[in-house]
Amino acid sequence: MGNPEVAVFPGDGIGHEVMASALTTLDALERRFNFRLSRTVYEGGAAYYRKSGKDLPDGAFEAARAADAILFGAMGLPDVRLPDGTEVAPHLRMRESFGLFAGVRPVKKYPNTPRVLADARGDQVDLIVLRESTEGLFASRGRGTVEDDAVARDTMVITRATSEKLFDVAFSLARRRRTQGVGKNRVTCVDKSNVFVSMAFFRKIFSEKAREHADVKHDYAYVDAAALDLVRKPWEFDVLVMENMLADILSDLGGGLVGGMGMAPCAEIGLEHALFQPAHGSAPDIAGQGKANPTAMLVSTAMMLDWLGERRGDDVLVRAARALDEAVTQAYADAAVLPYELGGSTGTEAFTAAVVERIARCPCSC
Ligand code: ATP
């Protein structure tokens, strides 16, 4: 098996800055753990669309399909729109075309970062929002209707096939966290099954799957109650699995719980492909100032290494992933970093240097 091929798309705005951080960190990991990724960097995004009329260069989409993993910064600029008025977002095309149905969005509070919640248990927040990413209400994207300027309709789609795959991922995630000593060995199904047939169907399939994964606990929450409890007692959750639109909202709430979008990583996983990117956008308001928080990008990169390692049975990559995670956590724990986003004055490069330094002296017990 050759080196894993990674298609790299820095994108727009701070996408370039956080991607530079990820690539520098990968260089350090390759040195420390003696492995190599074949990385190819592609243009693409809103600025590229403005100059070329295309969201990606010719061949880049297919190169992403052929790669072992895709690493994304952020794409889109508010003043650049496609002819239909929507934002330039080739990663959404990839999501659909590559079947990336499982959006894994960790919400983790890092040491020494400001506590958003007054309760000291807010420091223990460590949960995952698992977002179904190819159907749900987003299945209506580009298909909604408006009749006579009087009634608008968007349709929710839940399929058994995708839901079953999604719940398998949810239970596997909880199990994997348990083996790593993280989480509560529990999956919570978040829905609105008391109102919508589609959501009752979602819950029914979840219950069926829960019986197959009996070693992992499960429970249920209506989305309104889940939103309340995410603010009141988020430390009680482990893996929360839900439909696309519900997760779109609750995962941003999760980012807010731990300091902001720069703390919100994301892995978009399918059966054959996976795309890793921070959940934040290109942040034009701070782009070019060196102030972007690279945490979400670096944790997404660790998730990529972990996914590649698991998939290829390559323990070196799994250890490198753990070392990167540890180095980020340790940089916060040592009070060596506090990004601007969290009220500190650590810029992107200084943050990266702190992480690289910790990777270099990682004891290798990772
Ligand atoms: P999109 O719709 O593309 O997700 P958006 O406009 O909703 O984008 P972001 O670009 O994510 O939002 O920015 C939201 C806010 O969070 C902005 O104030 C931005 O500066 C801030 N922000 C986002 N990511 C980071 C980061 N990595 N570091 C610091 N601040 C960030």
Coordinates of C-alpha atoms and ligand atoms in Angstrom, one line a residue:
M1 CA 0.0 0.0 0.0
G2 CA 1.5 3.3 -1.0
N3 CA 1.4 6.6 0.9
P4 CA -2.1 7.9 1.5
E5 CA -3.1 10.5 -1.1
V6 CA -4.7 13.6 0.4
A7 CA -6.4 16.2 -1.8
V8 CA -5.9 19.6 -0.1
F9 CA -8.2 22.6 -0.7
P10 CA -7.3 25.7 1.4
G11 CA -10.3 27.6 -0.1
D12 CA -10.9 31.2 0.8
G13 CA -10.2 33.8 3.6
I14 CA -8.9 32.2 6.7
G15 CA -9.1 28.8 5.0
H16 CA -5.6 29.6 3.7
E17 CA -4.3 30.5 7.2
V18 CA -5.7 27.5 9.1
M19 CA -4.6 25.2 6.2
A20 CA -1.0 26.5 6.5
S21 CA -1.2 25.6 10.2
A22 CA -2.5 22.0 9.3
L23 CA 0.2 21.5 6.7
T24 CA 3.0 22.7 9.0
T25 CA 1.7 20.4 11.7
L26 CA 1.5 17.5 9.3
D27 CA 5.2 18.1 8.4
A28 CA 6.0 17.8 12.1
L29 CA 4.0 14.7 12.6
E30 CA 5.6 13.0 9.5
R31 CA 9.0 13.8 11.0
R32 CA 8.1 12.6 14.4
F33 CA 6.3 9.4 13.4
N34 CA 8.1 8.6 10.2
F35 CA 5.3 8.4 7.7
R36 CA 4.4 10.3 4.6
L37 CA 1.2 11.6 3.1
S38 CA 1.1 12.4 -0.6
R39 CA -0.5 15.8 -0.5
T40 CA -1.7 17.7 -3.6
V41 CA -2.9 21.3 -3.0
Y42 CA -5.7 22.5 -5.3
E43 CA -7.2 26.0 -5.9
G44 CA -10.9 26.4 -5.6
G45 CA -13.6 28.4 -3.8
A46 CA -15.2 31.8 -4.2
A47 CA -12.1 33.8 -5.1
Y48 CA -11.2 31.2 -7.7
Y49 CA -14.7 31.4 -9.1
R50 CA -14.5 35.2 -9.3
K51 CA -11.4 34.9 -11.5
S52 CA -12.2 31.8 -13.5
G53 CA -16.0 31.3 -13.5
K54 CA -15.5 27.8 -12.0
D55 CA -15.6 26.8 -8.3
L56 CA -12.8 24.3 -8.8
P57 CA -10.1 23.8 -11.5
D58 CA -10.7 21.2 -14.1
G59 CA -10.0 17.7 -12.7
A60 CA -9.9 18.8 -9.0
F61 CA -13.3 17.2 -8.2
E62 CA -12.3 13.9 -9.7
A63 CA -8.9 14.1 -8.0
A64 CA -10.8 14.5 -4.7
R65 CA -12.9 11.5 -5.5
A66 CA -9.7 9.5 -6.3
A67 CA -7.8 10.6 -3.2
D68 CA -7.8 8.6 0.1
A69 CA -8.9 11.6 2.0
I70 CA -9.9 15.3 1.4
L71 CA -8.7 18.1 3.6
F72 CA -10.6 21.3 3.3
G73 CA -10.0 24.8 4.8
A74 CA -13.1 27.0 4.2
M75 CA -14.8 28.0 1.0
G76 CA -17.2 30.9 0.2
L77 CA -17.2 34.7 0.3
P78 CA -20.3 36.7 1.0
D79 CA -20.0 38.9 -2.0
V80 CA -19.4 36.1 -4.5
R81 CA -22.5 34.3 -5.6
L82 CA -23.5 31.7 -8.2
P83 CA -26.0 32.8 -10.8
D84 CA -28.8 31.3 -8.7
G85 CA -27.8 33.5 -5.8
T86 CA -26.3 30.7 -3.6
E87 CA -22.8 30.6 -2.2
V88 CA -19.9 28.9 -3.9
A89 CA -19.7 25.6 -2.0
P90 CA -18.1 22.7 -3.9
H91 CA -17.8 20.8 -0.7
L92 CA -21.6 20.4 -0.7
R93 CA -21.4 18.9 -4.2
M94 CA -18.7 16.5 -2.8
R95 CA -21.0 15.7 0.2
E96 CA -23.7 14.6 -2.2
S97 CA -21.6 13.0 -4.9
F98 CA -19.3 11.1 -2.6
G99 CA -22.0 10.0 -0.3
L100 CA -20.7 11.7 2.8
F101 CA -23.7 10.9 5.0
A102 CA -22.1 11.2 8.5
G103 CA -21.0 14.6 9.7
V104 CA -19.0 14.0 12.9
R105 CA -18.8 17.3 14.9
P106 CA -17.0 17.1 18.2
V107 CA -17.8 19.6 20.9
K108 CA -15.0 19.7 23.4
K109 CA -14.0 22.2 26.1
Y110 CA -10.3 22.7 26.3
P111 CA -8.4 23.5 29.5
N112 CA -7.9 27.2 30.4
T113 CA -10.4 28.4 27.8
P114 CA -13.1 30.7 29.0
R115 CA -16.1 28.9 30.5
V116 CA -19.2 29.9 28.5
L117 CA -21.4 28.3 31.2
A118 CA -21.3 29.4 34.8
D119 CA -21.4 25.8 36.2
A120 CA -17.8 24.4 36.7
R121 CA -19.0 21.1 35.0
G122 CA -18.9 23.2 31.8
D123 CA -15.2 22.2 31.8
Q124 CA -16.2 18.6 31.2
V125 CA -18.1 19.1 28.0
D126 CA -16.9 16.4 25.5
L127 CA -19.7 15.3 23.1
I128 CA -20.3 14.6 19.5
V129 CA -23.1 15.9 17.3
L130 CA -23.5 13.4 14.5
R131 CA -25.2 15.0 11.6
E132 CA -26.9 13.1 8.8
S133 CA -25.5 15.2 5.9
T134 CA -27.1 14.0 2.6
E135 CA -30.9 14.0 3.2
G136 CA -33.3 15.3 5.9
L137 CA -34.6 18.8 5.2
F138 CA -31.6 19.6 3.1
A139 CA -32.8 17.0 0.5
S140 CA -35.0 19.9 -0.6
R141 CA -32.1 22.1 -1.4
G142 CA -32.7 23.4 -4.9
R143 CA -36.1 21.6 -5.0
G144 CA -38.4 23.8 -2.8
T145 CA -41.4 25.3 -4.4
V146 CA -43.4 28.6 -4.0
E147 CA -46.9 28.6 -5.3
D148 CA -48.5 31.8 -6.5
D149 CA -46.3 33.8 -4.1
A150 CA -48.6 32.4 -1.4
V151 CA -47.3 29.1 -0.2
A152 CA -43.8 27.7 0.0
R153 CA -42.9 24.0 0.5
D154 CA -39.7 22.2 1.4
T155 CA -39.8 18.4 1.9
M156 CA -38.0 16.3 4.5
V157 CA -36.6 13.0 3.3
I158 CA -35.5 10.2 5.7
T159 CA -34.5 6.9 4.1
R160 CA -34.0 3.6 5.9
A161 CA -30.8 2.9 4.0
T162 CA -29.0 6.1 5.1
S163 CA -30.4 6.1 8.6
E164 CA -29.2 2.6 9.2
K165 CA -25.7 3.5 8.1
L166 CA -25.8 6.6 10.2
F167 CA -26.8 4.8 13.4
D168 CA -24.1 2.2 12.8
V169 CA -21.6 5.1 12.7
A170 CA -23.2 6.6 15.9
F171 CA -22.9 3.4 17.9
S172 CA -19.3 2.7 16.6
L173 CA -18.3 6.2 17.6
A174 CA -19.6 5.7 21.1
R175 CA -17.9 2.4 21.4
R176 CA -14.6 3.8 20.1
R177 CA -14.8 6.6 22.6
R178 CA -15.4 4.1 25.4
T179 CA -12.3 2.2 24.4
Q180 CA -10.4 5.5 24.6
G181 CA -11.8 6.2 28.0
V182 CA -13.9 9.1 26.7
G183 CA -17.6 9.6 26.8
K184 CA -20.4 7.7 28.5
N185 CA -20.9 4.8 26.1
R186 CA -24.3 6.2 25.0
V187 CA -26.0 7.4 21.9
T188 CA -28.9 9.8 22.1
C189 CA -31.4 10.0 19.2
V190 CA -32.5 13.6 18.8
D191 CA -35.7 14.2 16.8
K192 CA -39.2 15.6 16.8
S193 CA -40.9 12.2 16.6
N194 CA -43.9 13.5 18.6
V195 CA -44.9 15.7 15.6
F196 CA -43.5 14.4 12.3
V197 CA -44.0 11.0 10.7
S198 CA -40.5 11.3 9.1
M199 CA -39.0 11.8 12.6
A200 CA -41.0 8.9 14.1
F201 CA -39.6 6.7 11.3
F202 CA -36.1 8.0 12.1
R203 CA -36.6 7.0 15.8
K204 CA -38.0 3.6 14.9
I205 CA -34.9 2.7 12.8
F206 CA -32.7 4.0 15.6
S207 CA -34.5 1.7 18.1
E208 CA -34.0 -1.3 15.8
K209 CA -30.3 -0.5 15.4
A210 CA -29.9 0.0 19.1
R211 CA -30.9 -3.6 19.6
E212 CA -28.1 -4.7 17.3
H213 CA -25.6 -2.5 19.3
A214 CA -26.7 -3.6 22.8
D215 CA -23.3 -3.1 24.3
V216 CA -23.8 0.7 23.9
K217 CA -26.5 2.5 25.9
H218 CA -29.1 4.5 24.1
D219 CA -31.8 7.1 24.8
Y220 CA -34.0 9.6 23.1
A221 CA -34.6 13.4 23.3
Y222 CA -36.9 15.7 21.4
V223 CA -34.9 18.4 19.8
D224 CA -36.4 21.3 21.8
A225 CA -35.5 19.5 25.1
A226 CA -32.1 18.6 23.7
A227 CA -31.4 22.3 22.9
L228 CA -32.4 23.2 26.5
D229 CA -30.2 20.5 28.0
L230 CA -27.3 21.4 25.8
V231 CA -27.2 24.7 27.6
R232 CA -28.3 23.4 31.0
K233 CA -26.2 20.3 31.3
P234 CA -24.1 19.5 28.2
W235 CA -21.7 17.4 30.2
E236 CA -24.3 14.7 30.4
F237 CA -24.3 13.9 26.7
D238 CA -22.0 11.6 24.7
V239 CA -23.0 11.0 21.0
L240 CA -26.1 12.8 19.7
V241 CA -27.4 11.6 16.4
M242 CA -29.9 13.6 14.3
E243 CA -31.3 14.7 11.0
N244 CA -29.4 17.2 8.9
M245 CA -31.2 20.5 9.7
L246 CA -31.5 19.8 13.4
A247 CA -27.7 19.1 13.6
D248 CA -26.9 22.1 11.5
I249 CA -28.4 24.2 14.3
L250 CA -27.3 22.2 17.3
S251 CA -23.7 21.8 16.2
D252 CA -23.3 25.6 16.0
L253 CA -24.8 25.8 19.4
G254 CA -22.2 23.2 20.4
G255 CA -19.4 25.5 19.0
G256 CA -20.8 28.3 21.0
L257 CA -20.7 26.2 24.2
V258 CA -16.9 25.8 23.9
G259 CA -15.9 29.3 22.7
G260 CA -16.7 29.7 19.0
M261 CA -16.5 28.3 15.5
G262 CA -12.7 28.1 15.6
M263 CA -13.2 25.3 18.2
A264 CA -15.6 23.3 15.9
P265 CA -14.0 20.6 13.9
C266 CA -15.8 18.3 11.5
A267 CA -15.3 15.0 9.6
E268 CA -17.7 14.2 6.8
I269 CA -17.6 10.5 6.4
G270 CA -19.1 8.1 3.8
L271 CA -18.5 4.4 3.1
E272 CA -15.8 5.1 0.5
H273 CA -14.7 8.7 1.0
A274 CA -14.2 11.3 3.7
L275 CA -13.7 15.0 3.9
F276 CA -12.2 16.8 6.9
Q277 CA -12.7 20.5 7.5
P278 CA -13.4 22.9 10.3
A279 CA -17.1 23.7 10.6
H280 CA -16.5 27.4 10.3
G281 CA -16.6 29.5 7.2
S282 CA -13.9 31.7 5.6
A283 CA -14.4 34.5 8.2
P284 CA -13.7 37.5 5.9
D285 CA -13.9 39.8 8.9
I286 CA -10.6 38.5 10.3
A287 CA -9.0 37.1 7.2
G288 CA -5.4 38.2 6.4
Q289 CA -4.7 39.3 10.0
G290 CA -3.1 36.2 11.3
K291 CA -5.7 35.9 14.0
A292 CA -7.6 32.8 13.0
N293 CA -7.9 30.1 15.6
P294 CA -6.6 26.9 13.9
T295 CA -7.9 24.5 16.6
A296 CA -10.9 23.3 14.6
M297 CA -8.6 22.7 11.5
L298 CA -6.0 20.8 13.5
V299 CA -8.5 18.6 15.3
S300 CA -10.1 17.9 11.9
T301 CA -6.7 17.0 10.6
A302 CA -6.3 14.6 13.6
M303 CA -9.6 13.0 12.7
M304 CA -8.4 12.5 9.1
L305 CA -5.2 10.7 10.3
D306 CA -7.3 8.6 12.7
W307 CA -9.8 7.7 9.9
L308 CA -7.0 6.9 7.4
G309 CA -5.2 4.8 10.1
E310 CA -8.3 2.8 11.0
R311 CA -9.2 2.2 7.4
R312 CA -5.8 1.2 6.3
G313 CA -4.9 -0.7 9.5
D314 CA -2.0 1.6 10.0
D315 CA -1.3 2.1 13.7
V316 CA 1.3 4.8 13.0
L317 CA -1.3 7.1 11.6
V318 CA -3.6 6.4 14.5
R319 CA -0.8 7.3 16.9
A320 CA 0.0 10.4 15.0
A321 CA -3.7 11.4 15.2
R322 CA -3.6 10.9 19.0
A323 CA -0.4 12.9 19.3
L324 CA -1.9 15.8 17.4
D325 CA -5.0 15.8 19.6
E326 CA -2.8 15.6 22.7
A327 CA -0.5 18.4 21.5
V328 CA -3.5 20.7 21.0
T329 CA -4.9 19.8 24.4
Q330 CA -1.5 20.2 26.1
A331 CA -0.9 23.6 24.5
Y332 CA -4.1 24.8 26.2
A333 CA -3.4 22.9 29.4
D334 CA 0.1 24.6 29.7
A335 CA -1.6 27.9 29.2
A336 CA 0.8 28.4 26.3
V337 CA -2.0 29.5 23.9
L338 CA -5.2 31.4 24.0
P339 CA -6.5 32.4 20.5
Y340 CA -7.9 35.9 19.8
E341 CA -11.3 34.3 19.3
L342 CA -11.3 33.3 23.0
G343 CA -10.1 36.7 24.2
G344 CA -6.3 35.9 24.1
S345 CA -3.6 37.1 21.8
T346 CA -2.2 33.9 20.3
G347 CA -2.2 34.3 16.5
T348 CA -2.4 31.4 14.0
E349 CA 1.4 31.0 13.6
A350 CA 2.2 31.1 17.3
F351 CA -0.6 28.6 18.0
T352 CA 0.9 26.3 15.3
A353 CA 4.4 26.7 16.8
A354 CA 3.1 25.7 20.2
V355 CA 1.5 22.6 18.8
V356 CA 4.6 21.6 16.7
E357 CA 6.8 22.0 19.7
R358 CA 4.6 19.6 21.7
I359 CA 4.6 17.1 18.9
A360 CA 8.4 17.2 18.8
R361 CA 8.6 16.3 22.5
C362 CA 5.6 13.9 22.5
P363 CA 6.8 10.8 24.6
C364 CA 5.5 8.5 21.9
S365 CA 3.3 6.6 24.3
C366 CA 0.5 8.0 22.1
Ligands
ATP1 P1 -20.4 30.1 6.6 O1 -21.8 30.4 6.3 O2 -19.5 30.0 5.4 O3 -20.2 29.0 7.6 P2 -20.4 32.3 8.4 O4 -20.5 33.7 7.9 O5 -21.6 31.7 9.0 O6 -19.8 31.3 7.4 P3 -17.9 32.1 9.7 O7 -17.1 32.5 8.6 O8 -17.7 30.8 10.3 O9 -19.4 32.3 9.5 O10 -17.7 33.2 10.9 C1 -18.6 33.4 11.9 C2 -17.8 34.2 13.0 O11 -16.9 33.4 13.7 C3 -17.1 35.4 12.4 O12 -17.1 36.5 13.3 C4 -15.6 34.8 12.3 O13 -14.6 35.8 12.4 C5 -15.6 33.9 13.5 N1 -14.7 32.8 13.2 C6 -15.0 31.7 12.4 N2 -14.0 30.9 12.4 C7 -13.0 31.4 13.1 C8 -11.7 31.0 13.5 N3 -11.1 29.8 13.0 N4 -10.9 31.8 14.3 C9 -11.5 32.9 14.8 N5 -12.7 33.3 14.5 C10 -13.5 32.6 13.7

